[in-house]
Short mmCIF file of C-alpha atoms and ligand atoms in Angstrom, two decimals:
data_model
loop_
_atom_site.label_atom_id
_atom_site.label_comp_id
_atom_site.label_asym_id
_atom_site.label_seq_id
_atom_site.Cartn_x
_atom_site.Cartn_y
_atom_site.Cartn_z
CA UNK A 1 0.18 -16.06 -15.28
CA UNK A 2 -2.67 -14.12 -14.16
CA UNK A 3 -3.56 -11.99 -11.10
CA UNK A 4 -6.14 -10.21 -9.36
CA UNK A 5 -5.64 -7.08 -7.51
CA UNK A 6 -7.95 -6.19 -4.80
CA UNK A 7 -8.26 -2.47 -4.61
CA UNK A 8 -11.65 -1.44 -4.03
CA UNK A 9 -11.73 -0.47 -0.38
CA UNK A 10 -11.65 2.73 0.85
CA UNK A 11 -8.57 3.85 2.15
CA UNK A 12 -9.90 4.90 5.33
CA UNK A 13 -7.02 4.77 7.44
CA UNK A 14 -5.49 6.37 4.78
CA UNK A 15 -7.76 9.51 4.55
CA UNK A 16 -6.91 12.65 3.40
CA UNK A 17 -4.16 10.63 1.44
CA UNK A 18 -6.79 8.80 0.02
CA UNK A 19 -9.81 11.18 0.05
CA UNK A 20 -9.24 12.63 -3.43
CA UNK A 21 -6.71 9.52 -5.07
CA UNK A 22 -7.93 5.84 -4.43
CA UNK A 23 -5.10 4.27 -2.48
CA UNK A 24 -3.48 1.73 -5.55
CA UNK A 25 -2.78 5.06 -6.84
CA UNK A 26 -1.60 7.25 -3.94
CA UNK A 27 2.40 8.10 -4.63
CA UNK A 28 5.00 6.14 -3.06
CA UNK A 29 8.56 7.80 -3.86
CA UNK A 30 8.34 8.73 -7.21
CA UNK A 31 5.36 6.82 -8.31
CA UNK A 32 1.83 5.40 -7.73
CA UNK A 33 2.10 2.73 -4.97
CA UNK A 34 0.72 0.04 -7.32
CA UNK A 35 3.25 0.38 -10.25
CA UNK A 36 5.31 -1.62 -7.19
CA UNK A 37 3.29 -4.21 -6.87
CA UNK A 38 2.87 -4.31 -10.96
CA UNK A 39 6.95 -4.85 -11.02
CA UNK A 40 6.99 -7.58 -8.11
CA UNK A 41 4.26 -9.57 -10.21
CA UNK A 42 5.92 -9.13 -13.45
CA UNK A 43 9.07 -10.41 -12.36
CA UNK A 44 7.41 -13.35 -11.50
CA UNK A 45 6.06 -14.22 -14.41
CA UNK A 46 2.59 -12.22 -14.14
CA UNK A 47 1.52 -10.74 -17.70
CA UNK A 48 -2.11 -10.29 -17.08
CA UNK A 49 -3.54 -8.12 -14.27
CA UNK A 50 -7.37 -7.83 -13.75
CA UNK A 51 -7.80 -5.07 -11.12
CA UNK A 52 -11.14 -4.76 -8.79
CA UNK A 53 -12.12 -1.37 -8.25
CA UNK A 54 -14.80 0.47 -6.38
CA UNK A 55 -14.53 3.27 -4.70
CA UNK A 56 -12.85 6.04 -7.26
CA UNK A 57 -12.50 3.61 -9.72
CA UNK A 58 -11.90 6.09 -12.89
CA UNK A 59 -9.20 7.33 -10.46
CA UNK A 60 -7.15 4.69 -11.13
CA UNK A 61 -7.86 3.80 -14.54
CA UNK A 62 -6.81 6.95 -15.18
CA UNK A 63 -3.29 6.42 -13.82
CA UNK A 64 -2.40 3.61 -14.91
CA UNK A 65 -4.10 3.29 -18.43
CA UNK A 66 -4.05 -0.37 -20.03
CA UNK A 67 -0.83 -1.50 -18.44
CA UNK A 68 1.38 -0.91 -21.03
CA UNK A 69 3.75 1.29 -19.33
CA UNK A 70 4.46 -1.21 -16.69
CA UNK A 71 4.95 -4.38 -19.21
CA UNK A 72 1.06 -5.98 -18.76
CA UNK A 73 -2.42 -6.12 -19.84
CA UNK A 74 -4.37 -4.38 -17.39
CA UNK A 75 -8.04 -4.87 -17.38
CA UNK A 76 -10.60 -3.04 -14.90
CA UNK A 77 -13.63 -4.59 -12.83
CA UNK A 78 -15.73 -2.13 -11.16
CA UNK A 79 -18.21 -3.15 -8.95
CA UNK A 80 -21.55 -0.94 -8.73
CA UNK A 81 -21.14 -1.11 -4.83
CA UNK A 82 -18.44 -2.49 -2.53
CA UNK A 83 -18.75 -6.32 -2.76
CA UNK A 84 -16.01 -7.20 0.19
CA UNK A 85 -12.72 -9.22 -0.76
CA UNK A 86 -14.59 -12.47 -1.55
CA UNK A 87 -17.47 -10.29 -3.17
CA UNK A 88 -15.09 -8.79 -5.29
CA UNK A 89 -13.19 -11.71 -6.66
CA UNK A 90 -16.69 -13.47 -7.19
CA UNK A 91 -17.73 -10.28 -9.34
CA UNK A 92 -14.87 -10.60 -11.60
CA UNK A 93 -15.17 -14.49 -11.88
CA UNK A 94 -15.76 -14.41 -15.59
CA UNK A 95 -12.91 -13.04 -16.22
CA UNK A 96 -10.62 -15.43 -14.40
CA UNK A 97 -8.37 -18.36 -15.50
CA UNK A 98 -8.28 -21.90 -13.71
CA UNK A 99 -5.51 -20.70 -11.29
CA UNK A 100 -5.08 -16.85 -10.28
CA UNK A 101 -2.73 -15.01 -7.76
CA UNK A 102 -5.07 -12.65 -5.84
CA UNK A 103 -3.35 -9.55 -4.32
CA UNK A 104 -4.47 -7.13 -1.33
CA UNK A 105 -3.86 -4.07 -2.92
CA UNK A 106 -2.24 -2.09 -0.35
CA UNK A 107 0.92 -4.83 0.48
CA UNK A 108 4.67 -3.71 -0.61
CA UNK A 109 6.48 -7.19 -0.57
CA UNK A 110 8.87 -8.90 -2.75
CA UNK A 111 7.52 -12.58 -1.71
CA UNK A 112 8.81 -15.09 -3.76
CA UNK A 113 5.45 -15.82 -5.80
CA UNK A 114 7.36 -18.07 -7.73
CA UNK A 115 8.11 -20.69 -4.86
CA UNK A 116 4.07 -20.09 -3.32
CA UNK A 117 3.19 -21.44 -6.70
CA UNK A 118 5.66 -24.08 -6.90
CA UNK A 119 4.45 -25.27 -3.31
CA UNK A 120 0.67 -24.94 -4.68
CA UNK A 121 1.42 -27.22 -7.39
CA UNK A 122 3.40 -29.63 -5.01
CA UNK A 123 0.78 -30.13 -2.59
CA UNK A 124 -2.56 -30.05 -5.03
CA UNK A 125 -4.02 -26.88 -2.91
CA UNK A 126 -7.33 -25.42 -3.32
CA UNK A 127 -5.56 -22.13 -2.07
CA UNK A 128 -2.06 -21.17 -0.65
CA UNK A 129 -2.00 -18.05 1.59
CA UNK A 130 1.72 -16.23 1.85
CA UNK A 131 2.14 -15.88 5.46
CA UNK A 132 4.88 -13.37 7.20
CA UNK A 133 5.68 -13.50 10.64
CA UNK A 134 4.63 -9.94 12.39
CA UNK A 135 5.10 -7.97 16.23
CA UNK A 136 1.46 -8.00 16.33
CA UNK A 137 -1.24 -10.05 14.44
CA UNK A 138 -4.08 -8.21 15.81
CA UNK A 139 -4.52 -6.31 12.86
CA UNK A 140 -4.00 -8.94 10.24
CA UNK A 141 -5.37 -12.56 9.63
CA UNK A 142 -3.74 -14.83 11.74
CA UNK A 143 -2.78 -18.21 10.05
CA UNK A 144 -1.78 -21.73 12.55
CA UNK A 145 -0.45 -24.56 10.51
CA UNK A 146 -0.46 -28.34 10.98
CA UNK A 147 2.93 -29.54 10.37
CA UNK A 148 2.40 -30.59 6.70
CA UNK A 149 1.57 -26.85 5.91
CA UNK A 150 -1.82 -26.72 5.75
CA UNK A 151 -3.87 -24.30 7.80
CA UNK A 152 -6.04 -25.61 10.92
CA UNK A 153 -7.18 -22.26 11.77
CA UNK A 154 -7.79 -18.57 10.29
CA UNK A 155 -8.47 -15.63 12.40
CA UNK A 156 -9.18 -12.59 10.90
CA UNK A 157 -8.57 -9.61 13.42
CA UNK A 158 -7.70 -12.21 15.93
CA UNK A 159 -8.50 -10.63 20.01
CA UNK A 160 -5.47 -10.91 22.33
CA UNK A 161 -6.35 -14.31 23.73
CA UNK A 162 -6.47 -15.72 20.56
CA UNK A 163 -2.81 -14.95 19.34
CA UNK A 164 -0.44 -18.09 19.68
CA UNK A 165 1.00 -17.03 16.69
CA UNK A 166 3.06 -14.32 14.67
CA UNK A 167 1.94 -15.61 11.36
CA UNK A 168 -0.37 -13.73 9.40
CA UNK A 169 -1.83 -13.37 5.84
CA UNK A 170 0.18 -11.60 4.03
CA UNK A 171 -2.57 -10.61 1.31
CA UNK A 172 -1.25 -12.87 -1.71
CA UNK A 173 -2.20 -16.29 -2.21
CA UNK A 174 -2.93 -18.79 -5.19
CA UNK A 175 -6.64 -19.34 -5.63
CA UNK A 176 -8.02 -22.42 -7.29
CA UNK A 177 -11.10 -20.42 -9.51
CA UNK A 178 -13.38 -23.42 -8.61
CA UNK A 179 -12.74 -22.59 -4.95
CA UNK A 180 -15.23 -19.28 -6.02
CA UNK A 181 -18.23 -21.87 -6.77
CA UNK A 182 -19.31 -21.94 -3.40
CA UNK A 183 -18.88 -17.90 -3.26
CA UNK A 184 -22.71 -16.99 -3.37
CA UNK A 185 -22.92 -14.05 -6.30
CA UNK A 186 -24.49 -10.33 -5.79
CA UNK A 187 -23.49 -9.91 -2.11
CA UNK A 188 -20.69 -9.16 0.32
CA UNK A 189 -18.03 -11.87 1.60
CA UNK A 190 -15.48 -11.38 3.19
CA UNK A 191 -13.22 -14.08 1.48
CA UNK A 192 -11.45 -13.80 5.02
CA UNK A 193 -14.08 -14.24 7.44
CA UNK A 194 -16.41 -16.21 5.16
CA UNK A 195 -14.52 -18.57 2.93
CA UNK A 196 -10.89 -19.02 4.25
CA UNK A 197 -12.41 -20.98 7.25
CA UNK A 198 -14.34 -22.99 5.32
CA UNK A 199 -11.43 -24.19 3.34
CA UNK A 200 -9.58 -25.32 6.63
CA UNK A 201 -8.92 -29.09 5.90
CA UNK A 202 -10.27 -29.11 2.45
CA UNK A 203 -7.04 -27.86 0.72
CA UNK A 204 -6.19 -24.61 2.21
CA UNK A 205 -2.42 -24.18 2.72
CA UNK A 206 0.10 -21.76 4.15
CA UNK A 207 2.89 -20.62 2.62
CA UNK A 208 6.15 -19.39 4.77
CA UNK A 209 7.39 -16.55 3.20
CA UNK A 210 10.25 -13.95 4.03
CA UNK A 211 11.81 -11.32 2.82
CA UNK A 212 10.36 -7.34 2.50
CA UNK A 213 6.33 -6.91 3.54
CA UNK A 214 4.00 -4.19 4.51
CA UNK A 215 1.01 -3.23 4.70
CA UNK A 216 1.08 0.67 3.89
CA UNK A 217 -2.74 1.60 4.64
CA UNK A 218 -2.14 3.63 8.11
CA UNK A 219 0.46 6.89 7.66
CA UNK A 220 2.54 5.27 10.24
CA UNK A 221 3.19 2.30 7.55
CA UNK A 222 2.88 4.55 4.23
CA UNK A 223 6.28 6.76 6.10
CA UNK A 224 7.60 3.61 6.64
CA UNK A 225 7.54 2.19 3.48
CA UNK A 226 8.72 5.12 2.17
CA UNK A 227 12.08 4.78 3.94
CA UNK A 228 12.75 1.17 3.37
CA UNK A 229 12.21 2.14 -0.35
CA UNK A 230 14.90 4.82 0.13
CA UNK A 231 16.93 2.74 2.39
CA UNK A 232 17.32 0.02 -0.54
CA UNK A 233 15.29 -2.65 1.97
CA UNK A 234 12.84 -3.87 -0.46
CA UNK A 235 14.65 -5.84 -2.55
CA UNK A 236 12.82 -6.31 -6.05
CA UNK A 237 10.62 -3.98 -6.79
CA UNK A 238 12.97 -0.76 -6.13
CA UNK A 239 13.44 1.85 -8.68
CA UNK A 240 17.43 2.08 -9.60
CA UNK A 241 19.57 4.04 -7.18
CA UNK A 242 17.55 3.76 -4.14
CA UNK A 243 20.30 2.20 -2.04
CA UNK A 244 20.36 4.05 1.24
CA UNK A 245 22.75 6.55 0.74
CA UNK A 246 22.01 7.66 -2.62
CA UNK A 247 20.15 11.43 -3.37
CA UNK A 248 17.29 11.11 -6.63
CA UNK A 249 17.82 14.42 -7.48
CA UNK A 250 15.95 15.62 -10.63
CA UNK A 251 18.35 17.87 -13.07
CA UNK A 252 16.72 20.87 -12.96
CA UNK A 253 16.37 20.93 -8.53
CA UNK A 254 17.58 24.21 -7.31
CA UNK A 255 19.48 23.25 -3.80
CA UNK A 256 20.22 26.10 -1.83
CA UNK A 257 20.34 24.87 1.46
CA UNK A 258 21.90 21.47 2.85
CA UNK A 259 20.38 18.04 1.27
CA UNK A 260 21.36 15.18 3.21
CA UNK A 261 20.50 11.34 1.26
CA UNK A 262 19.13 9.15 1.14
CA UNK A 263 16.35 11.06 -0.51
CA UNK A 264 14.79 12.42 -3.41
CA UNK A 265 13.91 15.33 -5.21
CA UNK A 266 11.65 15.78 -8.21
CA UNK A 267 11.74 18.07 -11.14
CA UNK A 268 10.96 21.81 -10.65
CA UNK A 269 12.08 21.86 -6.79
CA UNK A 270 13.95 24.74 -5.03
CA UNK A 271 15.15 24.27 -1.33
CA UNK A 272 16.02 27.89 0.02
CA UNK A 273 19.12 28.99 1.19
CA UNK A 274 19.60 27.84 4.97
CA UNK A 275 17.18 25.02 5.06
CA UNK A 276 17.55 21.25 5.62
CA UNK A 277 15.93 18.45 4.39
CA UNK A 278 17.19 15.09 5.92
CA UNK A 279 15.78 11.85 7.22
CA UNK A 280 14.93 9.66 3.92
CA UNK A 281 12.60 12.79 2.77
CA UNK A 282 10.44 12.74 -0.29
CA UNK A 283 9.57 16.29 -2.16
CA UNK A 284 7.51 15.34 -5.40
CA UNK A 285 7.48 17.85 -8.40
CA UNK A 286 7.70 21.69 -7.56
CA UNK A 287 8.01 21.88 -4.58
CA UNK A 288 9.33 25.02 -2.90
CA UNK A 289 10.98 24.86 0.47
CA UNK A 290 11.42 28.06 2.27
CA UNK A 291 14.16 29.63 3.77
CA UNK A 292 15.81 27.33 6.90
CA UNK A 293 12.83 25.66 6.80
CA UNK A 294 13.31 21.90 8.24
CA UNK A 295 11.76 18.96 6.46
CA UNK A 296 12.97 15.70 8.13
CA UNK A 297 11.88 11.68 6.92
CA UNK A 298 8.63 13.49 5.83
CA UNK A 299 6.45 13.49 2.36
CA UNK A 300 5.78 16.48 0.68
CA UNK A 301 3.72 15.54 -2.24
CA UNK A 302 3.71 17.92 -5.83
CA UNK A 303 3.60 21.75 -5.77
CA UNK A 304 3.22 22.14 -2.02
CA UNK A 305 4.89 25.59 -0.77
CA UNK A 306 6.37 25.37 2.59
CA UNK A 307 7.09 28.52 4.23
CA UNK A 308 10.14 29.99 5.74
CA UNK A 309 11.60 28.19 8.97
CA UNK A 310 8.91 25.72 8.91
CA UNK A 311 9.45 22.10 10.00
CA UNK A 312 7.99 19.01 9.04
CA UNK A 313 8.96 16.54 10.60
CA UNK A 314 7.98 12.44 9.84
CA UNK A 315 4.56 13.91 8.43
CA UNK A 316 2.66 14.09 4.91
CA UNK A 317 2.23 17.10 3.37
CA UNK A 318 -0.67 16.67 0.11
CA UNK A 319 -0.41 17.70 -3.31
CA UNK A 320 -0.68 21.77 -3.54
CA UNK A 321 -0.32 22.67 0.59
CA UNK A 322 0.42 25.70 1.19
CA UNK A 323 2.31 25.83 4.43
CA UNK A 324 2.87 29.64 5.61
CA UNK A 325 6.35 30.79 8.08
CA UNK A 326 7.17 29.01 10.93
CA UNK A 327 4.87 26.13 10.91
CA UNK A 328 5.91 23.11 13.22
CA UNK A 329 4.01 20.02 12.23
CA UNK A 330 5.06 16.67 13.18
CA UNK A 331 4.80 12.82 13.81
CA UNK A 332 2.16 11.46 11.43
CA UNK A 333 0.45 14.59 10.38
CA UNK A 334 -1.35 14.51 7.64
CA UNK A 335 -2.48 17.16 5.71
CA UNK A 336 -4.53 16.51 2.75
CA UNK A 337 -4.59 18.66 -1.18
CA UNK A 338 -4.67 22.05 -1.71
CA UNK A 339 -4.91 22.76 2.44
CA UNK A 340 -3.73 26.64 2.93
CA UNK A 341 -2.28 27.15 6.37
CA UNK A 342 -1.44 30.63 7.62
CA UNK A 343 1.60 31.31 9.51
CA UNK A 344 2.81 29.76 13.25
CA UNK A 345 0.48 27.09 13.20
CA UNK A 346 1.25 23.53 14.62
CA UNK A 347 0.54 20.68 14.21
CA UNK A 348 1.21 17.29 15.97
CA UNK A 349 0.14 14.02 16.98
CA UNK A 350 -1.76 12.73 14.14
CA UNK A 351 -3.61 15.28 12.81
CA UNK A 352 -5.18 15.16 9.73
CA UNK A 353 -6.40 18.18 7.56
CA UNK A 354 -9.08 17.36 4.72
CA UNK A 355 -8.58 18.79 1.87
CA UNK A 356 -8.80 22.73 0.86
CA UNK A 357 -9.20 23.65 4.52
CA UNK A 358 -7.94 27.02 4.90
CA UNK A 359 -6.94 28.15 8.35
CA UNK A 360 -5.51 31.46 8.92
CA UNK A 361 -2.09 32.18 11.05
CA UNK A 362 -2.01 30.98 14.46
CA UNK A 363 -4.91 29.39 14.61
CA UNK A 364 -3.63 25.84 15.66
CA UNK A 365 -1.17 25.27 18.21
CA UNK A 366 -1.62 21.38 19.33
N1 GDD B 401 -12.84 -4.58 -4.92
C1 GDD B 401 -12.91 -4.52 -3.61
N2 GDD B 401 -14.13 -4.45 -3.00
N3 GDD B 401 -11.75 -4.49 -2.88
C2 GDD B 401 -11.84 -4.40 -1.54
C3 GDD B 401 -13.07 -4.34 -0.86
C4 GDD B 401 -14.29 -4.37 -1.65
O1 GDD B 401 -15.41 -4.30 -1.15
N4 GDD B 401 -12.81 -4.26 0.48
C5 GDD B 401 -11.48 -4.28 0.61
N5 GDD B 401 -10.88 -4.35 -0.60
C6 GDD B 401 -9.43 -4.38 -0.90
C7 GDD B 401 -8.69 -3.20 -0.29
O2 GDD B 401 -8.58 -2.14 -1.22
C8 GDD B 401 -7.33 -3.81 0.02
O3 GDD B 401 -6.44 -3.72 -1.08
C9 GDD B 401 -7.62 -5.28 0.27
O4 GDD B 401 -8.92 -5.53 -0.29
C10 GDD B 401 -7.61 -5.64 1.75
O5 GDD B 401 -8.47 -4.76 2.45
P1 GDD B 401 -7.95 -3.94 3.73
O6 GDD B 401 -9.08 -3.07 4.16
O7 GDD B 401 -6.65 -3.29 3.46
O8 GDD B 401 -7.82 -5.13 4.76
P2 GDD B 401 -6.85 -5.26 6.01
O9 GDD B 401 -5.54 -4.69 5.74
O10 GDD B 401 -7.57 -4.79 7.23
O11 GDD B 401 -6.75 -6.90 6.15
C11 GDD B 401 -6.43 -7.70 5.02
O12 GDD B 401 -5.06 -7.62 4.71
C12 GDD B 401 -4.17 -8.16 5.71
C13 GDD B 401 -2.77 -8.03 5.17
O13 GDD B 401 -2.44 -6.71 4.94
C14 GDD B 401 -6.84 -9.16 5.30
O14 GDD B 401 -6.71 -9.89 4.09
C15 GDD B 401 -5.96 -9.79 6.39
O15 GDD B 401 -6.26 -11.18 6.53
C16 GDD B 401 -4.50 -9.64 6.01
O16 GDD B 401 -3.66 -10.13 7.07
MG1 MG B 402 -4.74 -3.46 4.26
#
């Protein structure tokens, strides 16, 4: 089975994450986000992945290589400028079998692919969208089905009056390739806003799934996802020994201080005497945590510093940060590569911090 992964947009929403890593490739836990999704498709039967790139394309190529670490052939479209969803999948069309599973790039599910395909074949579909009930579709495509399971209407962004709903696309359907023949080449579409309608009552059809989804392109989501993984919720794409309780804890750590699971802990890191780390908390490779510092449900990506009796709380810290003494930052911060921050500084609300901005001590206090 082939599929298509759709990972040329920007990462906007995403940004700094996402300013110097494209965001297929941005770590999740202890690896790149998409070697997630790679799993999920293998296990259902996926051996051949063509990914659609744009924007830092050589980024990602560079991580994951031609597929053979994760069990597939990995091939690479890039497109010379961003061609939209439907763009995108039009661009790669020569290299596309008769019937292709096209992914949003950015979802963490474990959808049963298997039965969307089996109701595909059952019902002779054009295309069959995974759908997942959500709180609020307003930031999704919203999906209403006739009784028989096909779709009468797509919305993408629906406004408020428009919900009647919680079903939305879920960013994984079945794609018929001739459906791309009315897909006009060399331009952007939106496959959402421009062809999905088109295919209401002309063999467009819905899919009900359940089970694990989210979309992890806001830092709200990508902390999120980060705990289900370590709370053991996603059920088939989790590494071993993520189960809720359970502490990764690389060999050579140095624990000091008080580590309370689940979490986990990457080669090379030293947590100080007196500090706590807590909350489903990631620390990738070297990192240092200072003396009763506090790091709570946050991300500290590789060989970030963190000074002494700073906390960190629900925020991401980027690869290299250094964080000086008693920093506070918290809910959804974001601070992006190599960022140096001086002492007392803090940080809240949302914040983000491009990368190798230096600020010297005291200079924020939000
Ligand atoms: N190659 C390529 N080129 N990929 C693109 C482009 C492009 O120009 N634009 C977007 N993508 C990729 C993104 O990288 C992402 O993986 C996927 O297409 C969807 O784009 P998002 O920007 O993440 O869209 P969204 O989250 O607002 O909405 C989409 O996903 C929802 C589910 O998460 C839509 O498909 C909604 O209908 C859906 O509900
Ligand atoms: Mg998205």
């Amino acid at each position: 089975m082939q599929a298509l992964i759709l990972a040329g947009g920007e990462g906007t929403r995403l940004r700094p994450l996402t300013a110097t890593v494209p965001k297929p490739v941005v770590p999740l836990v202890d690896r790149p986000f998409i070697a997630f999704m790679l799993d999920w498709l293998r296990g259902h039967g996926v051996d051949d992945v063509v990914i659609s790139c744009g924007f830092l394309a050589s980024g990602v190529r560079n991580v994951l290589g031609d597929g053979s670490a994760y069990g597939v052939r990995l091939r690479y479209v890039e497109e010379p400028r961003p061609l939209g969803t439907g763009g995108a999948i039009k661009f790669a069309e020569s290299l596309l079998d008769e019937r292709v599973l096209v992914l949003n790039g950015d979802v963490l599910t474990d959808i049963d692919l298997t039965d969307q395909l089996a109701q595909h074949e059952r019902t002779s579909a054009q295309l069959t969208l995974a759908l997942i009930g959500v709180d609020d579709p307003s930031a999704y495509g919203l999906v209403r089905l006739n009784d028989d399971g096909s779709v009468c209407a797509f919305l993408e962004k629906p406004s408020p009056d428009q919900i009647d709903t919680n079903l939305v696309n879920a960013g994984a359907y079945v794609l018929e390739r001739s459906v791309l023949d009315e897909v006009p080449p060399n331009r952007n579409v939106s496959i959402e806003r421009e062809v999905f309608p088109k295919l209401v009552d002309n063999g467009l059809y819905g899919y009900q799934s359940s089970g694990y989804w989210l979309d992890i392109g806001t830092p709200q989501r990508y902390l999120q996802a980060t705990h289900d993984i370590l709370d053991g919720a996603v059920k088939t794409s989790v590494p071993d020994g993520y189960d809720g309780r359970s502490i990764a804890l690389a060999p050579d750590a140095k624990v000091h201080g008080r580590l309370v699971g689940p979490a986990h802990v990457g080669a090379g890191v030293t947590i100080a005497r007196g500090a706590l780390v807590s909350g489903r908390t990631v620390l990738g490779r070297n990192v240092e945590i200072g003396a009763g510092a506090h790091i709570d449900g946050a991300v500290v990506l590789d060989g970030a510093v963190v000074g002494a009796g700073t906390s960190i709380i629900h925020a991401v810290i980027g690869p290299g940060v250094q964080l000086g003494a008693g920093c506070r930052i918290g809910e959804h911060v974001m601070i992006g590569e190599g960022v140096v921050l001086g002492a007392e500084n803090h940080l809240t609300a949302g914040a983000r911090l491009f990368p190798n901005v230096s600020l010297p001590d005291g200079a924020i206090k939000f």
